[in-house]
Coordinates of C-alpha atoms and ligand atoms in Angstrom, one line a residue:
M1 CA 129.2 57.6 93.5
E2 CA 132.5 57.9 91.6
K3 CA 135.6 57.8 93.7
R4 CA 137.5 61.0 94.3
P5 CA 140.4 61.2 91.8
K6 CA 143.8 60.7 93.9
R7 CA 146.5 60.3 91.3
I8 CA 146.7 62.2 88.0
G9 CA 149.1 61.9 85.0
I10 CA 150.3 64.9 82.9
L11 CA 152.1 65.0 79.7
T12 CA 153.1 67.8 77.2
A13 CA 152.8 66.8 73.5
G14 CA 153.5 68.3 69.9
G15 CA 155.7 71.2 69.2
D16 CA 156.6 73.4 72.5
C17 CA 155.8 76.8 73.3
P18 CA 156.2 79.3 75.9
G19 CA 153.8 78.7 78.9
L20 CA 154.1 74.9 79.0
N21 CA 155.8 74.9 82.4
A22 CA 153.4 77.4 83.8
A23 CA 150.6 75.1 82.7
I24 CA 152.4 71.9 84.5
R25 CA 152.9 74.1 87.5
G26 CA 149.0 75.2 87.5
V27 CA 147.9 71.6 87.3
G28 CA 150.5 70.2 89.7
K29 CA 150.2 72.9 92.5
T30 CA 146.5 73.0 92.2
A31 CA 146.3 69.1 92.3
I32 CA 148.5 68.8 95.3
V33 CA 147.8 71.8 97.3
E34 CA 144.1 72.3 97.0
H35 CA 143.1 68.5 96.2
G36 CA 145.8 66.4 97.9
M37 CA 146.3 64.5 94.7
E38 CA 149.6 62.8 93.4
V39 CA 150.9 63.9 90.1
I40 CA 152.9 61.9 87.7
G41 CA 154.8 63.8 84.8
F42 CA 155.5 61.7 81.6
V43 CA 158.5 62.3 79.6
S44 CA 158.5 63.2 76.1
G45 CA 154.6 63.4 75.6
Y46 CA 152.8 60.2 74.5
T47 CA 156.3 58.3 74.2
G48 CA 156.6 58.4 78.0
L49 CA 153.1 57.0 78.5
I50 CA 153.8 54.3 76.0
H51 CA 157.1 53.3 77.3
K52 CA 156.3 53.9 81.0
E53 CA 158.8 56.6 81.5
Y54 CA 157.6 59.2 84.1
T55 CA 158.8 61.3 87.0
M56 CA 157.0 62.0 90.4
L57 CA 155.9 65.7 90.5
E58 CA 156.3 66.6 93.9
E59 CA 155.4 70.2 94.7
S60 CA 158.9 71.1 95.1
K61 CA 159.6 70.2 91.5
L62 CA 157.1 72.6 90.5
S63 CA 158.8 75.7 92.1
G64 CA 161.0 78.0 90.0
I65 CA 159.6 76.8 86.5
L66 CA 156.9 79.3 86.0
T67 CA 159.0 81.6 83.9
L68 CA 161.0 78.9 82.1
G69 CA 160.4 78.2 78.4
G70 CA 160.2 74.7 77.0
T71 CA 158.9 71.9 79.0
I72 CA 160.6 70.3 82.0
L73 CA 158.9 67.0 80.8
G74 CA 160.0 67.2 77.1
T75 CA 157.9 66.5 74.3
S76 CA 157.6 64.6 70.9
R77 CA 155.2 64.3 68.0
E78 CA 154.5 60.7 68.8
K79 CA 151.1 59.7 67.6
P80 CA 150.2 56.4 69.0
F81 CA 147.2 55.7 66.9
K82 CA 149.2 56.1 63.6
N83 CA 150.4 52.8 62.0
D84 CA 154.0 52.5 62.6
L85 CA 155.5 50.4 59.7
N86 CA 158.8 49.8 61.7
N87 CA 157.1 48.8 64.9
D88 CA 153.9 46.8 63.9
D89 CA 154.3 44.3 66.6
I90 CA 153.9 47.1 69.3
N91 CA 150.2 48.0 70.0
K92 CA 150.7 51.3 71.5
P93 CA 147.3 52.3 72.6
E94 CA 147.1 49.0 74.6
L95 CA 150.5 49.8 76.1
I96 CA 149.1 53.1 76.9
V97 CA 145.9 51.7 78.6
N98 CA 147.9 49.1 80.5
N99 CA 150.3 51.8 81.9
Y100 CA 147.4 54.1 82.9
R101 CA 145.9 51.1 84.9
E102 CA 149.2 49.8 86.4
L103 CA 149.9 53.2 87.6
G104 CA 146.7 53.7 89.2
L105 CA 145.8 56.9 87.3
D106 CA 142.5 58.5 87.9
C107 CA 143.0 61.0 84.9
L108 CA 145.4 62.0 82.3
V109 CA 146.0 65.7 81.5
C110 CA 147.4 66.1 78.0
I111 CA 148.8 69.5 77.1
G112 CA 149.2 70.0 73.3
G113 CA 147.5 71.2 70.0
N114 CA 145.4 69.7 67.4
G115 CA 147.3 66.2 67.1
T116 CA 147.5 66.0 70.9
M117 CA 143.7 66.6 71.2
K118 CA 142.8 64.0 68.6
T119 CA 144.9 61.3 70.4
A120 CA 143.3 62.4 73.8
A121 CA 140.0 61.9 72.3
R122 CA 140.9 58.4 71.0
L123 CA 142.2 57.8 74.5
T124 CA 138.8 58.7 75.9
D125 CA 137.0 56.2 73.5
M126 CA 139.1 53.6 75.0
G127 CA 137.8 54.3 78.3
L128 CA 140.4 56.5 79.9
N129 CA 139.6 59.7 81.9
V130 CA 141.3 62.4 79.9
V131 CA 141.2 66.3 80.1
G132 CA 143.1 68.3 77.3
I133 CA 144.6 71.8 77.6
P134 CA 145.1 73.7 74.4
K135 CA 148.6 75.2 73.5
T136 CA 150.4 76.3 70.5
I137 CA 151.9 79.4 69.2
D138 CA 149.8 78.9 66.2
N139 CA 146.5 79.7 67.8
D140 CA 144.7 77.1 65.8
V141 CA 143.0 75.0 68.2
W142 CA 139.4 74.5 67.4
G143 CA 136.9 75.5 70.3
T144 CA 138.9 77.9 72.2
E145 CA 139.4 81.7 71.6
I146 CA 143.0 81.4 72.5
T147 CA 145.8 79.2 73.3
F148 CA 149.0 80.0 75.3
G149 CA 152.0 80.4 73.6
F150 CA 150.4 82.6 70.9
D151 CA 151.0 86.0 72.9
S152 CA 154.5 85.2 73.4
A153 CA 155.2 84.2 69.8
I154 CA 153.6 87.4 68.6
A155 CA 155.6 89.7 71.0
I156 CA 158.7 88.0 69.6
A157 CA 157.4 88.3 66.0
T158 CA 156.5 92.0 66.6
E159 CA 160.0 92.8 68.0
A160 CA 161.7 91.3 65.1
I161 CA 159.4 93.5 62.5
D162 CA 160.1 96.5 64.7
R163 CA 163.8 95.8 64.2
L164 CA 163.5 95.4 60.5
H165 CA 162.0 98.8 60.1
T166 CA 165.2 100.6 60.8
T167 CA 167.5 98.5 58.6
A168 CA 164.8 98.6 55.9
N169 CA 164.8 102.5 56.1
S170 CA 168.5 102.8 55.9
H171 CA 168.8 100.6 52.8
Q172 CA 165.4 101.7 51.2
R173 CA 164.6 97.9 51.0
A174 CA 161.4 95.6 51.1
M175 CA 161.8 93.6 54.0
V176 CA 159.9 90.1 53.8
I177 CA 159.5 88.4 57.2
E178 CA 158.2 84.7 57.5
V179 CA 156.6 83.9 60.7
M180 CA 155.1 80.5 61.7
G181 CA 151.6 79.5 62.0
H182 CA 151.3 76.3 60.3
S183 CA 148.1 76.5 58.1
A184 CA 146.7 79.4 60.2
G185 CA 147.5 83.2 59.8
W186 CA 147.1 84.2 63.3
I187 CA 150.8 85.1 64.1
A188 CA 151.2 87.0 60.8
L189 CA 148.0 88.9 61.4
Y190 CA 148.6 89.9 65.0
A191 CA 152.4 90.7 64.5
G192 CA 151.8 92.2 61.1
M193 CA 149.3 94.6 62.7
A194 CA 151.3 95.3 65.7
G195 CA 154.6 95.6 63.7
G196 CA 152.9 98.1 61.0
G197 CA 153.3 95.6 58.1
D198 CA 152.4 97.1 54.6
V199 CA 151.6 93.6 53.1
I200 CA 150.2 90.8 55.3
L201 CA 150.0 87.2 53.5
I202 CA 148.0 84.6 55.4
P203 CA 147.0 81.3 54.1
E204 CA 143.3 82.0 54.7
I205 CA 143.5 84.8 51.9
D206 CA 144.4 83.9 48.6
Y207 CA 147.1 86.2 47.4
N208 CA 148.2 87.5 43.8
I209 CA 151.9 88.1 43.6
R210 CA 151.3 91.0 41.0
S211 CA 149.0 92.6 43.9
V212 CA 151.9 92.3 46.3
C213 CA 154.5 93.8 44.0
K214 CA 152.2 96.7 43.0
K215 CA 151.8 97.4 46.6
V216 CA 155.5 97.6 47.0
E217 CA 156.0 99.7 44.0
K218 CA 153.3 102.1 44.8
R219 CA 154.9 102.8 48.3
F220 CA 158.3 103.5 46.6
A221 CA 156.5 105.8 44.1
E222 CA 154.8 107.6 46.9
K223 CA 158.3 108.3 48.5
K224 CA 157.9 105.9 51.3
P225 CA 161.5 104.6 51.7
Y226 CA 160.8 101.0 52.4
S227 CA 158.1 98.2 52.9
I228 CA 157.6 95.7 55.4
V229 CA 155.9 92.2 54.1
V230 CA 154.8 89.9 56.7
V231 CA 154.4 86.3 55.2
A232 CA 153.0 83.3 57.1
E233 CA 154.7 80.1 56.5
G234 CA 151.4 78.4 55.3
I235 CA 150.8 80.5 52.2
K236 CA 150.6 78.8 48.8
V237 CA 154.1 78.9 47.1
P238 CA 155.9 76.6 44.5
S239 CA 156.8 73.4 46.3
S240 CA 160.7 73.9 46.0
K241 CA 160.3 77.3 48.0
T242 CA 159.6 78.6 51.4
A243 CA 157.0 81.3 51.7
G244 CA 159.4 84.0 52.7
S245 CA 162.0 83.1 50.0
Y246 CA 159.3 83.1 47.3
I247 CA 157.9 86.3 48.0
C248 CA 161.3 87.8 48.4
E249 CA 162.5 86.6 45.2
C250 CA 159.3 87.8 43.3
I251 CA 159.6 91.3 44.7
S252 CA 163.3 91.4 43.7
E253 CA 162.4 90.1 40.1
Y254 CA 159.2 91.9 39.3
T255 CA 159.8 95.2 41.0
G256 CA 162.8 97.9 40.9
V257 CA 162.9 97.3 44.7
E258 CA 165.9 95.5 46.4
A259 CA 164.2 92.8 48.8
R260 CA 165.6 90.7 51.7
E261 CA 164.2 87.9 53.6
T262 CA 164.2 87.0 57.1
R263 CA 162.9 83.7 58.5
L264 CA 162.1 83.9 62.3
G265 CA 161.8 80.2 62.9
Y266 CA 162.2 78.4 66.2
I267 CA 162.8 81.9 67.9
Q268 CA 159.0 82.3 67.9
R269 CA 158.7 79.2 70.1
G270 CA 161.7 79.5 72.6
G271 CA 162.1 81.6 75.8
S272 CA 160.2 82.8 78.6
P273 CA 156.4 83.2 78.3
T274 CA 154.8 86.8 78.4
T275 CA 152.7 87.9 81.3
M276 CA 149.6 87.0 79.4
D277 CA 150.8 83.6 78.5
R278 CA 151.7 83.0 82.1
I279 CA 148.3 83.8 83.4
L280 CA 146.4 81.9 80.6
A281 CA 148.7 78.6 81.0
T282 CA 148.2 79.1 84.9
R283 CA 144.4 79.4 84.6
Y284 CA 144.0 76.5 82.1
G285 CA 146.0 74.3 84.3
S286 CA 144.5 75.1 87.5
Y287 CA 140.8 74.9 85.8
A288 CA 141.6 71.5 84.2
V289 CA 142.4 70.2 87.8
E290 CA 139.1 71.7 89.2
I291 CA 137.1 69.9 86.4
I292 CA 138.8 66.6 87.2
A293 CA 138.0 67.1 91.1
E294 CA 134.3 67.5 89.9
G295 CA 134.8 64.1 87.9
K296 CA 134.3 65.6 84.3
Y297 CA 136.5 63.8 81.8
G298 CA 136.8 63.7 78.0
K299 CA 136.8 67.5 77.8
M300 CA 139.4 70.3 76.8
V301 CA 139.3 73.4 78.7
A302 CA 138.8 76.5 76.8
M303 CA 138.3 80.1 76.7
K304 CA 134.8 81.4 75.4
D305 CA 133.9 85.2 75.5
G306 CA 136.6 85.6 77.9
H307 CA 135.5 82.9 80.2
L308 CA 136.9 79.4 81.2
T309 CA 134.8 76.5 79.9
T310 CA 135.2 73.0 78.6
I311 CA 134.4 71.3 75.2
P312 CA 134.1 67.8 74.5
L313 CA 137.3 66.4 73.0
N314 CA 135.7 64.7 70.3
E315 CA 134.2 68.0 69.2
V316 CA 137.6 69.5 68.6
E317 CA 139.3 66.9 66.5
N318 CA 139.9 67.3 63.0
K319 CA 138.9 71.0 63.0
L320 CA 141.2 74.1 62.8
N321 CA 140.6 77.6 64.1
L322 CA 141.5 79.6 61.0
V323 CA 141.3 83.4 60.5
S324 CA 138.0 84.5 58.9
T325 CA 138.5 86.6 55.9
D326 CA 136.4 89.2 57.5
H327 CA 138.0 89.0 60.9
P328 CA 137.9 92.7 62.5
L329 CA 141.7 92.9 62.3
V330 CA 141.7 92.2 58.6
K331 CA 138.9 94.9 58.0
M332 CA 141.0 97.4 60.2
C333 CA 144.1 96.6 58.3
R334 CA 142.5 97.0 55.0
N335 CA 140.8 100.4 56.1
M336 CA 144.5 101.5 56.9
G337 CA 145.9 100.6 53.4
V338 CA 147.5 97.3 54.5
S339 CA 147.4 95.0 51.5
F340 CA 146.7 91.2 51.9
G341 CA 147.7 90.5 48.3
D342 CA 144.1 90.1 47.0
E343 CA 143.6 93.8 45.8
Y344 CA 143.6 95.1 42.1
Ligands
F6P1 O1 152.9 74.1 65.5 C1 153.8 75.0 66.1 C2 154.8 74.9 64.9 O2 155.9 75.9 65.5 C3 154.3 75.6 63.7 O3 154.2 76.8 63.6 C4 155.5 75.0 62.8 O4 155.0 74.9 61.5 C5 155.8 73.7 63.4 O5 155.3 73.6 64.5 C6 157.2 73.4 63.5 O6 157.2 71.9 63.8 P1 158.6 71.0 64.1 O7 159.0 71.4 65.7 O8 158.1 69.8 64.0 O9 159.6 71.6 63.5

């Protein structure tokens, strides 16, 4: 019979997002209070694991962090399995395995997005016990219906769009707002729907700039005083431009309508998590420890049909959760006259 896990490590890797501390707290408190485990927090993602930089997470350190944005452990985009030409004498995977063994870890919890899960899968291949927890504002991790961080990001993006309506109305302008999402359009779609966007451009649907301009002109012809154009950062644009600036320039140049651009940027990733993200991150964290206690490793916790479940880490890697072109929200938006730039 396998021995009961007594000591686990935890790290947060990749871009930060609201809810990371709630997840750390969910893991830590469940591990300590329910299972009497010790919890080690690695500093700055995989960097801390490579360099053996860590802090003991006693229960007292987990109090008061639920509502905090960012991550108390710090994060980095370190990819230990990627060749590092400046440091080719250092074998990072080997250092990680040695540190894991020296610290007497029974399992490592990796909280992150796609890159983090890929590394977690490789560490599993090297014989470590690993459990992944999906996070990202982009909501693009394959194998789960939702990642924490997404709800907070769309709440912020929606509030920003709300604020653009009034100034757009006053000046009778087209307001272009660029939101994050990497190569997925989830933030643009959800915030675009919630914020009443007239045009929503996402990487999954090829747009035609003439179609976008026609929509803006049509609205003005119909005496609608302004237009809101929500643009995902990942749409195709000429390489010298950002998504929002390109669309804004085109509207200014090809229509008679004055256009302005807003790039929301890192505001989407900062600050306190929403209620739903606190709950989701806590559930993922606590559930991760339950599966560790059952001796189940090499898995990512996930949401399927609204229920907590797991998926093997090696099934998650190299895949993305993208918006399908016939997603119900896309269809509903279209039925209400929203343009995705692919009409006409
Ligand atoms: O993956 C989250 C994300 O915020 C993306 O939406 C964005 O493209 C990227 O990270 C920004 O990365 P960085 O923090 O490296 O600038």
